[in-house]
Amino acid sequence: MRDITNHRSSTAKTENLSVQLAEEINSFFARFETPQQQHSSASALLPSSSSPGSYSAPLTVTEHDVRRVLLAVNPRKAAGPDGVPGKVLRACIHQLTLIFTRLFNLSLDQAAIPSCLKSATIIPVPKKSPISSINDYRPVALTPVIMKCFERLLLQHIKDHLPPEFDPHQFAYRANRSTKDAIPTALHPVLSHLEQRQSYVRMLFVDYSSAFNTIIPDILINKLVTLGLPPLTCAWIKDFLTNRPQTVRLGPHLSSTRTLSTGSPQGCVLSPLLYSLYTHDCSPTHNNTLIIKFADDTTVVGLISKGDEAEYREEVLKLAAWKYKLNSDLLLTFYRSSIESLLTYCITVWYGSCTKADRVRLQSVVKTAQKIIGCPLPSMMDIYSSRCLSRAANIIKDSSHPGFNMFRLLPSGKRY
């Protein structure tokens, strides 16, 4: 059976365990955090008491809700940094329910979470064997079991505020969705399209590296506000993601503590949903393109007819722009320095002799860039005309220029 399935027992072992290695791994997992990074305060999202229309009642949980999530705790669940195992919470459920109900409601009312509940112990899990670099470890976070219970209460609250048709092409972390649904959803339009004449398909497979670790809280919160989540809930999530203490445990060794305000820990109950919310606006803009997502695995499908790949290539460029969160000014600067400068180099020499087909192809590049940047760009013909006039104006002002006599006087006495 092992030969048929090519199954091998996991032999990945972490060798040369040391405090120094734990520190290096912790630094690597925290590499997306920069000292200059500034995050707005979660309190800025709280509704002002001076404006009566802006206030919304905070979410509250009942003792019944808390008792329900405590009863669902796996008694064999590993303890988090607080050292409280799941079996203790189960055994003391009657004594703790009221206490945690008050604590949770106070946290929701103030949109603040105690630092001890946000702390995480990162366990580096080898992705493969043998380990050749620190990048071969996957960071799995052990967080307090009681915090996982709290997150489960918030999970349903957030889902209740999302529309039923929310991000239909995300097939991970959702009921009645799996890879078995994602594959036929992608293949059905592909096979149907290939039945047509002069048609083919292009597919781009994207796997984002350290996707959960690169979530920027400010960007996520802006998207949550756009989706209509209550301000207090958004503020609570902002506090949940920022100022999180983190240590790495490698065998018996513990690293020093780092405080992070970027990313969402893998192992938290809310992390999968928050990532889905973070990527929900990554969607196609054309009828002949599809974007299929399974967690951080993304597939761009282009249904191409008669060799016209403009829409597919535009979709790929828009995906890249979405990924890097580039604003229009930065995209415009890049276009002018790297694309327009190349397209228009010596344009006064060669553009006039271009065929109509060549001009259409060149202009399609400008149109695609214009859609991605989101602002109007000068056409190739406009650039050609303006540069010809500018060059001619410079030549006729210089009587010593060899081309001076190429410009004859008009009846008005002007050369242009």
Short mmCIF file of C-alpha atoms in Angstrom, two decimals:
data_model
loop_
_atom_site.label_atom_id
_atom_site.label_comp_id
_atom_site.label_asym_id
_atom_site.label_seq_id
_atom_site.Cartn_x
_atom_site.Cartn_y
_atom_site.Cartn_z
CA MET A 1 0.00 0.00 0.00
CA ARG A 2 2.86 2.38 0.75
CA ASP A 3 4.34 1.69 -2.70
CA ILE A 4 0.99 2.42 -4.38
CA THR A 5 0.38 5.68 -2.52
CA ASN A 6 4.07 6.66 -2.24
CA HIS A 7 3.36 7.23 1.46
CA ARG A 8 6.35 7.86 3.65
CA SER A 9 6.39 8.39 7.36
CA SER A 10 7.27 11.93 8.35
CA THR A 11 11.00 11.95 8.96
CA ALA A 12 11.37 15.71 9.15
CA LYS A 13 13.30 16.47 12.31
CA THR A 14 14.47 19.73 13.71
CA GLU A 15 18.17 19.35 14.32
CA ASN A 16 20.70 21.42 16.20
CA LEU A 17 18.10 22.88 18.55
CA SER A 18 19.34 26.00 20.29
CA VAL A 19 18.20 29.31 21.68
CA GLN A 20 20.06 31.06 18.87
CA LEU A 21 18.13 29.12 16.23
CA ALA A 22 14.87 29.94 18.01
CA GLU A 23 15.81 33.64 17.89
CA GLU A 24 16.63 33.42 14.18
CA ILE A 25 13.33 31.71 13.43
CA ASN A 26 11.43 34.31 15.44
CA SER A 27 13.18 37.10 13.53
CA PHE A 28 12.35 35.39 10.24
CA PHE A 29 8.67 34.98 11.11
CA ALA A 30 8.57 38.66 12.12
CA ARG A 31 10.34 39.88 8.97
CA PHE A 32 7.27 41.69 7.64
CA GLU A 33 7.22 43.95 10.68
CA THR A 34 9.13 47.21 10.16
CA PRO A 35 10.10 49.74 12.84
CA GLN A 36 8.72 52.57 10.73
CA GLN A 37 5.33 50.93 10.39
CA GLN A 38 2.61 53.13 11.88
CA HIS A 39 -0.88 51.85 12.62
CA SER A 40 -3.84 54.01 13.50
CA SER A 41 -5.26 53.46 16.95
CA ALA A 42 -8.22 51.12 17.28
CA SER A 43 -9.94 53.82 19.35
CA ALA A 44 -10.09 56.00 16.22
CA LEU A 45 -12.70 53.59 14.86
CA LEU A 46 -14.98 53.95 17.87
CA PRO A 47 -18.15 55.97 17.26
CA SER A 48 -18.16 59.44 18.76
CA SER A 49 -20.54 59.94 21.66
CA SER A 50 -21.06 63.55 20.54
CA SER A 51 -22.76 62.46 17.32
CA PRO A 52 -25.98 60.62 18.23
CA GLY A 53 -26.43 59.00 14.84
CA SER A 54 -22.99 57.42 14.87
CA TYR A 55 -23.41 55.27 17.97
CA SER A 56 -24.09 51.56 17.64
CA ALA A 57 -24.69 49.26 20.57
CA PRO A 58 -21.76 46.93 21.27
CA LEU A 59 -22.08 43.23 20.64
CA THR A 60 -22.87 41.32 23.83
CA VAL A 61 -22.57 37.63 24.60
CA THR A 62 -24.73 35.70 27.03
CA GLU A 63 -23.79 33.11 29.62
CA HIS A 64 -25.48 30.54 27.40
CA ASP A 65 -23.17 31.51 24.49
CA VAL A 66 -20.05 31.27 26.64
CA ARG A 67 -21.12 27.96 28.19
CA ARG A 68 -21.74 26.56 24.72
CA VAL A 69 -18.25 27.36 23.43
CA LEU A 70 -16.63 26.11 26.64
CA LEU A 71 -18.48 22.81 26.31
CA ALA A 72 -17.12 22.51 22.76
CA VAL A 73 -13.49 22.77 23.94
CA ASN A 74 -11.42 19.70 23.18
CA PRO A 75 -10.03 18.58 26.58
CA ARG A 76 -6.92 17.33 24.82
CA LYS A 77 -6.27 20.73 23.25
CA ALA A 78 -2.70 21.93 23.81
CA ALA A 79 -2.36 24.79 26.26
CA GLY A 80 -1.32 28.18 24.98
CA PRO A 81 1.19 30.61 26.51
CA ASP A 82 -1.04 30.99 29.58
CA GLY A 83 -0.54 27.32 30.42
CA VAL A 84 -4.28 26.67 30.91
CA PRO A 85 -5.26 23.42 29.13
CA GLY A 86 -8.68 22.75 27.69
CA LYS A 87 -9.53 20.10 30.27
CA VAL A 88 -9.29 22.68 33.07
CA LEU A 89 -11.79 24.96 31.31
CA ARG A 90 -14.14 22.02 30.81
CA ALA A 91 -13.83 20.90 34.43
CA CYS A 92 -14.49 24.40 35.81
CA ILE A 93 -17.16 25.43 33.33
CA HIS A 94 -19.80 26.26 35.96
CA GLN A 95 -17.41 28.44 37.97
CA LEU A 96 -15.90 30.24 34.95
CA THR A 97 -18.90 30.92 32.71
CA LEU A 98 -20.07 34.09 34.46
CA ILE A 99 -16.52 35.42 34.86
CA PHE A 100 -15.67 34.99 31.19
CA THR A 101 -19.04 36.39 30.11
CA ARG A 102 -18.29 39.62 31.95
CA LEU A 103 -14.72 39.68 30.64
CA PHE A 104 -15.80 39.13 27.02
CA ASN A 105 -18.51 41.80 27.18
CA LEU A 106 -16.10 44.30 28.71
CA SER A 107 -13.62 43.56 25.91
CA LEU A 108 -16.31 44.05 23.26
CA ASP A 109 -17.57 47.25 24.84
CA GLN A 110 -14.08 48.82 25.01
CA ALA A 111 -12.77 47.21 21.78
CA ALA A 112 -9.70 46.09 23.70
CA ILE A 113 -8.16 42.69 24.40
CA PRO A 114 -5.77 41.96 27.27
CA SER A 115 -2.24 41.43 26.01
CA CYS A 116 -2.02 38.03 27.71
CA LEU A 117 -4.93 36.76 25.59
CA LYS A 118 -3.29 37.98 22.35
CA SER A 119 0.05 36.31 23.09
CA ALA A 120 1.17 33.37 20.96
CA THR A 121 3.81 30.67 21.16
CA ILE A 122 4.96 29.81 17.65
CA ILE A 123 5.82 26.18 16.96
CA PRO A 124 7.96 25.83 13.79
CA VAL A 125 6.54 22.87 11.86
CA PRO A 126 8.81 21.50 9.08
CA LYS A 127 7.22 21.75 5.63
CA LYS A 128 9.56 19.14 4.16
CA SER A 129 12.52 16.92 4.94
CA PRO A 130 15.38 17.57 5.15
CA ILE A 131 15.29 21.16 6.42
CA SER A 132 17.57 23.31 4.27
CA SER A 133 16.59 26.82 5.39
CA ILE A 134 14.43 28.67 7.89
CA ASN A 135 11.86 29.15 5.14
CA ASP A 136 11.20 25.40 5.34
CA TYR A 137 9.36 25.96 8.64
CA ARG A 138 5.67 26.80 8.87
CA PRO A 139 4.70 29.02 11.83
CA VAL A 140 1.84 27.45 13.78
CA ALA A 141 0.60 29.58 16.67
CA LEU A 142 -0.45 28.20 20.04
CA THR A 143 -2.79 30.77 21.58
CA PRO A 144 -4.76 30.66 24.85
CA VAL A 145 -7.64 28.19 24.63
CA ILE A 146 -10.02 30.70 26.18
CA MET A 147 -9.14 33.20 23.44
CA LYS A 148 -10.11 30.60 20.83
CA CYS A 149 -13.51 30.37 22.55
CA PHE A 150 -13.85 34.14 22.38
CA GLU A 151 -12.93 34.13 18.69
CA ARG A 152 -15.62 31.54 17.94
CA LEU A 153 -18.23 33.88 19.36
CA LEU A 154 -16.97 36.70 17.13
CA LEU A 155 -16.74 34.41 14.12
CA GLN A 156 -20.49 33.92 13.84
CA HIS A 157 -21.13 37.59 14.56
CA ILE A 158 -18.95 38.63 11.60
CA LYS A 159 -20.51 36.04 9.28
CA ASP A 160 -23.98 37.32 10.15
CA HIS A 161 -23.04 40.73 8.71
CA LEU A 162 -21.82 39.34 5.38
CA PRO A 163 -24.13 38.96 2.37
CA PRO A 164 -24.95 35.36 1.29
CA GLU A 165 -23.23 35.88 -2.08
CA PHE A 166 -20.01 37.13 -0.44
CA ASP A 167 -16.93 36.12 -2.49
CA PRO A 168 -18.54 33.09 -4.21
CA HIS A 169 -15.27 31.96 -5.81
CA GLN A 170 -13.42 31.50 -2.50
CA PHE A 171 -13.66 27.75 -1.86
CA ALA A 172 -11.73 27.51 1.42
CA TYR A 173 -12.94 27.96 5.00
CA ARG A 174 -16.60 27.75 4.01
CA ALA A 175 -19.35 25.19 4.57
CA ASN A 176 -20.17 23.03 1.56
CA ARG A 177 -17.07 24.27 -0.32
CA SER A 178 -13.87 22.38 -1.11
CA THR A 179 -11.32 21.70 -3.84
CA LYS A 180 -13.87 19.27 -5.29
CA ASP A 181 -16.03 22.32 -6.03
CA ALA A 182 -13.21 24.64 -7.11
CA ILE A 183 -11.88 22.30 -9.81
CA PRO A 184 -15.15 21.80 -11.77
CA THR A 185 -16.01 25.49 -11.33
CA ALA A 186 -12.79 26.30 -13.17
CA LEU A 187 -12.93 23.47 -15.72
CA HIS A 188 -16.56 23.74 -16.84
CA PRO A 189 -16.27 27.18 -18.52
CA VAL A 190 -12.86 26.17 -19.90
CA LEU A 191 -14.17 23.03 -21.62
CA SER A 192 -17.26 24.86 -22.87
CA HIS A 193 -15.11 27.64 -24.32
CA LEU A 194 -12.80 25.20 -26.10
CA GLU A 195 -15.77 23.87 -28.07
CA GLN A 196 -15.80 27.15 -30.00
CA ARG A 197 -13.69 27.82 -33.08
CA GLN A 198 -10.45 29.79 -32.83
CA SER A 199 -10.43 29.57 -29.06
CA TYR A 200 -7.92 28.62 -26.40
CA VAL A 201 -7.41 29.15 -22.68
CA ARG A 202 -4.64 30.60 -20.55
CA MET A 203 -4.38 29.84 -16.82
CA LEU A 204 -2.09 31.48 -14.28
CA PHE A 205 -1.55 29.69 -10.96
CA VAL A 206 -0.49 31.94 -8.07
CA ASP A 207 0.64 30.83 -4.60
CA TYR A 208 1.29 33.72 -2.25
CA SER A 209 4.20 33.28 0.15
CA SER A 210 3.43 33.85 3.86
CA ALA A 211 -0.03 35.11 2.97
CA PHE A 212 -1.43 35.21 6.52
CA ASN A 213 1.71 36.91 7.84
CA THR A 214 1.41 39.82 5.40
CA ILE A 215 -2.10 41.02 6.30
CA ILE A 216 -1.92 44.76 6.99
CA PRO A 217 -4.51 45.61 9.68
CA ASP A 218 -5.28 49.13 8.42
CA ILE A 219 -6.08 47.83 4.93
CA LEU A 220 -8.21 45.00 6.35
CA ILE A 221 -10.18 47.37 8.58
CA ASN A 222 -10.92 49.70 5.65
CA LYS A 223 -12.35 46.72 3.78
CA LEU A 224 -14.42 45.64 6.78
CA VAL A 225 -15.89 49.13 7.08
CA THR A 226 -16.74 49.02 3.36
CA LEU A 227 -18.50 45.68 3.92
CA GLY A 228 -20.66 47.30 6.59
CA LEU A 229 -19.33 45.70 9.76
CA PRO A 230 -20.14 47.68 12.94
CA PRO A 231 -17.44 50.18 13.98
CA LEU A 232 -17.00 48.54 17.40
CA THR A 233 -16.43 45.16 15.76
CA CYS A 234 -13.87 46.69 13.39
CA ALA A 235 -12.11 48.35 16.31
CA TRP A 236 -12.03 45.06 18.23
CA ILE A 237 -10.52 43.24 15.24
CA LYS A 238 -7.95 46.02 14.86
CA ASP A 239 -6.91 45.58 18.49
CA PHE A 240 -6.86 41.80 18.03
CA LEU A 241 -4.32 42.08 15.19
CA THR A 242 -1.99 44.69 16.68
CA ASN A 243 0.56 44.61 19.49
CA ARG A 244 0.60 40.81 19.67
CA PRO A 245 3.40 39.30 21.82
CA GLN A 246 5.07 36.35 20.11
CA THR A 247 7.76 33.84 21.10
CA VAL A 248 9.12 30.79 19.31
CA ARG A 249 9.43 27.46 21.07
CA LEU A 250 11.95 25.06 19.59
CA GLY A 251 12.09 21.90 21.64
CA PRO A 252 13.01 23.00 25.17
CA HIS A 253 14.21 26.41 24.00
CA LEU A 254 12.22 29.66 23.99
CA SER A 255 13.14 32.78 22.07
CA SER A 256 12.73 36.31 23.38
CA THR A 257 9.36 38.02 22.90
CA ARG A 258 8.59 40.14 19.85
CA THR A 259 5.53 42.36 19.48
CA LEU A 260 3.88 42.27 16.06
CA SER A 261 1.23 44.42 14.41
CA THR A 262 1.24 42.79 10.98
CA GLY A 263 -0.37 39.53 9.91
CA SER A 264 -2.81 37.15 11.53
CA PRO A 265 -1.42 34.09 13.34
CA GLN A 266 -1.91 30.70 11.71
CA GLY A 267 -3.79 28.71 14.31
CA CYS A 268 -6.22 31.42 15.40
CA VAL A 269 -9.91 30.73 14.85
CA LEU A 270 -10.52 34.09 13.15
CA SER A 271 -7.48 34.03 10.84
CA PRO A 272 -9.04 32.08 7.91
CA LEU A 273 -12.12 34.33 7.83
CA LEU A 274 -10.04 37.50 8.16
CA TYR A 275 -7.87 36.39 5.24
CA SER A 276 -10.98 35.73 3.14
CA LEU A 277 -12.25 39.22 3.99
CA TYR A 278 -8.84 40.65 3.14
CA THR A 279 -8.89 39.10 -0.35
CA HIS A 280 -12.59 39.34 -1.19
CA ASP A 281 -12.04 42.29 -3.56
CA CYS A 282 -9.67 40.25 -5.71
CA SER A 283 -12.28 39.55 -8.38
CA PRO A 284 -12.40 39.53 -12.21
CA THR A 285 -13.50 42.57 -14.19
CA HIS A 286 -14.24 40.87 -17.53
CA ASN A 287 -16.79 38.26 -18.57
CA ASN A 288 -14.09 36.21 -20.28
CA THR A 289 -11.89 35.88 -17.20
CA LEU A 290 -12.28 34.00 -13.92
CA ILE A 291 -10.45 34.17 -10.60
CA ILE A 292 -10.77 30.99 -8.52
CA LYS A 293 -9.42 31.04 -4.95
CA PHE A 294 -8.72 28.34 -2.41
CA ALA A 295 -7.25 30.09 0.63
CA ASP A 296 -4.09 31.77 -0.72
CA ASP A 297 -3.94 29.64 -3.89
CA THR A 298 -5.31 31.74 -6.75
CA THR A 299 -5.99 30.79 -10.37
CA VAL A 300 -6.61 33.32 -13.13
CA VAL A 301 -8.45 31.82 -16.12
CA GLY A 302 -8.58 33.59 -19.47
CA LEU A 303 -11.07 32.43 -22.12
CA ILE A 304 -9.45 33.69 -25.31
CA SER A 305 -11.04 33.95 -28.75
CA LYS A 306 -9.34 34.78 -32.06
CA GLY A 307 -5.99 35.36 -30.36
CA ASP A 308 -7.16 38.43 -28.43
CA GLU A 309 -5.48 38.13 -25.01
CA ALA A 310 -5.94 41.78 -23.99
CA GLU A 311 -8.55 41.10 -21.29
CA TYR A 312 -6.63 38.18 -19.80
CA ARG A 313 -3.36 40.10 -19.65
CA GLU A 314 -5.13 43.11 -18.18
CA GLU A 315 -6.56 40.82 -15.48
CA VAL A 316 -3.08 39.54 -14.64
CA LEU A 317 -1.72 43.07 -14.37
CA LYS A 318 -4.64 44.10 -12.17
CA LEU A 319 -3.97 41.11 -9.91
CA ALA A 320 -0.36 42.24 -9.52
CA ALA A 321 -1.47 45.81 -8.78
CA TRP A 322 -4.02 44.53 -6.24
CA LYS A 323 -1.41 42.36 -4.55
CA TYR A 324 1.04 45.20 -4.04
CA LYS A 325 -1.72 47.71 -3.13
CA LEU A 326 -0.19 50.33 -5.42
CA ASN A 327 -1.90 53.70 -5.67
CA SER A 328 -2.52 55.53 -8.95
CA ASP A 329 0.33 58.02 -8.51
CA LEU A 330 2.89 55.25 -8.01
CA LEU A 331 1.51 53.24 -10.94
CA LEU A 332 1.58 56.35 -13.15
CA THR A 333 5.21 57.02 -12.23
CA PHE A 334 6.12 53.42 -13.07
CA TYR A 335 4.26 53.60 -16.39
CA ARG A 336 5.97 56.79 -17.51
CA SER A 337 9.45 55.71 -16.47
CA SER A 338 9.39 52.04 -17.53
CA ILE A 339 6.69 51.58 -20.18
CA GLU A 340 5.95 54.88 -21.90
CA SER A 341 9.65 55.75 -22.12
CA LEU A 342 10.27 52.46 -23.94
CA LEU A 343 7.23 52.71 -26.22
CA THR A 344 8.01 56.27 -27.31
CA TYR A 345 11.80 56.09 -27.66
CA CYS A 346 12.68 57.92 -30.94
CA ILE A 347 8.96 57.89 -31.80
CA THR A 348 9.38 60.79 -34.24
CA VAL A 349 11.62 58.58 -36.38
CA TRP A 350 9.62 55.36 -36.68
CA TYR A 351 5.96 55.91 -35.72
CA GLY A 352 5.00 57.73 -38.93
CA SER A 353 5.90 54.67 -41.02
CA CYS A 354 4.07 52.15 -38.79
CA THR A 355 1.25 50.13 -40.30
CA LYS A 356 -2.28 50.52 -38.95
CA ALA A 357 -2.09 47.08 -37.32
CA ASP A 358 1.14 48.01 -35.51
CA ARG A 359 -0.41 51.24 -34.24
CA VAL A 360 -3.44 49.37 -32.90
CA ARG A 361 -1.19 46.91 -31.03
CA LEU A 362 0.87 49.72 -29.51
CA GLN A 363 -2.23 51.63 -28.47
CA SER A 364 -3.68 48.50 -26.80
CA VAL A 365 -0.74 48.59 -24.36
CA VAL A 366 -1.63 52.18 -23.46
CA LYS A 367 -5.32 51.30 -23.02
CA THR A 368 -4.50 48.39 -20.72
CA ALA A 369 -2.22 50.58 -18.60
CA GLN A 370 -4.92 53.25 -18.49
CA LYS A 371 -7.48 50.80 -17.07
CA ILE A 372 -5.05 49.55 -14.43
CA ILE A 373 -3.85 52.99 -13.34
CA GLY A 374 -7.34 54.45 -13.37
CA CYS A 375 -6.58 57.75 -15.08
CA PRO A 376 -6.42 58.92 -18.73
CA LEU A 377 -3.11 58.54 -20.58
CA PRO A 378 -1.99 60.28 -23.79
CA SER A 379 -2.39 58.13 -26.90
CA MET A 380 0.56 57.13 -29.05
CA MET A 381 -0.67 59.43 -31.84
CA ASP A 382 -0.94 62.39 -29.47
CA ILE A 383 2.59 61.80 -28.19
CA TYR A 384 3.90 61.43 -31.75
CA SER A 385 2.22 64.65 -32.92
CA SER A 386 3.32 66.74 -29.92
CA ARG A 387 6.92 65.54 -30.12
CA CYS A 388 7.07 66.19 -33.87
CA LEU A 389 5.85 69.74 -33.33
CA SER A 390 8.25 70.26 -30.45
CA ARG A 391 11.19 68.94 -32.47
CA ALA A 392 10.27 71.06 -35.48
CA ALA A 393 10.00 74.18 -33.30
CA ASN A 394 13.51 73.58 -31.96
CA ILE A 395 14.99 73.05 -35.43
CA ILE A 396 13.55 76.20 -37.03
CA LYS A 397 14.96 78.28 -34.19
CA ASP A 398 18.46 77.05 -35.06
CA SER A 399 19.53 78.29 -38.51
CA SER A 400 22.76 76.28 -38.28
CA HIS A 401 20.86 72.99 -37.92
CA PRO A 402 21.25 70.73 -41.01
CA GLY A 403 17.48 70.28 -41.11
CA PHE A 404 16.68 74.00 -41.01
CA ASN A 405 16.06 74.23 -44.78
CA MET A 406 13.61 71.28 -44.66
CA PHE A 407 10.94 73.61 -43.30
CA ARG A 408 9.57 75.96 -45.94
CA LEU A 409 7.76 79.20 -45.19
CA LEU A 410 3.97 79.10 -45.31
CA PRO A 411 2.03 81.82 -47.18
CA SER A 412 1.61 83.53 -43.82
CA GLY A 413 5.38 83.71 -43.46
CA LYS A 414 5.49 81.08 -40.71
CA ARG A 415 7.19 77.72 -40.93
CA TYR A 416 4.49 75.89 -38.91
#
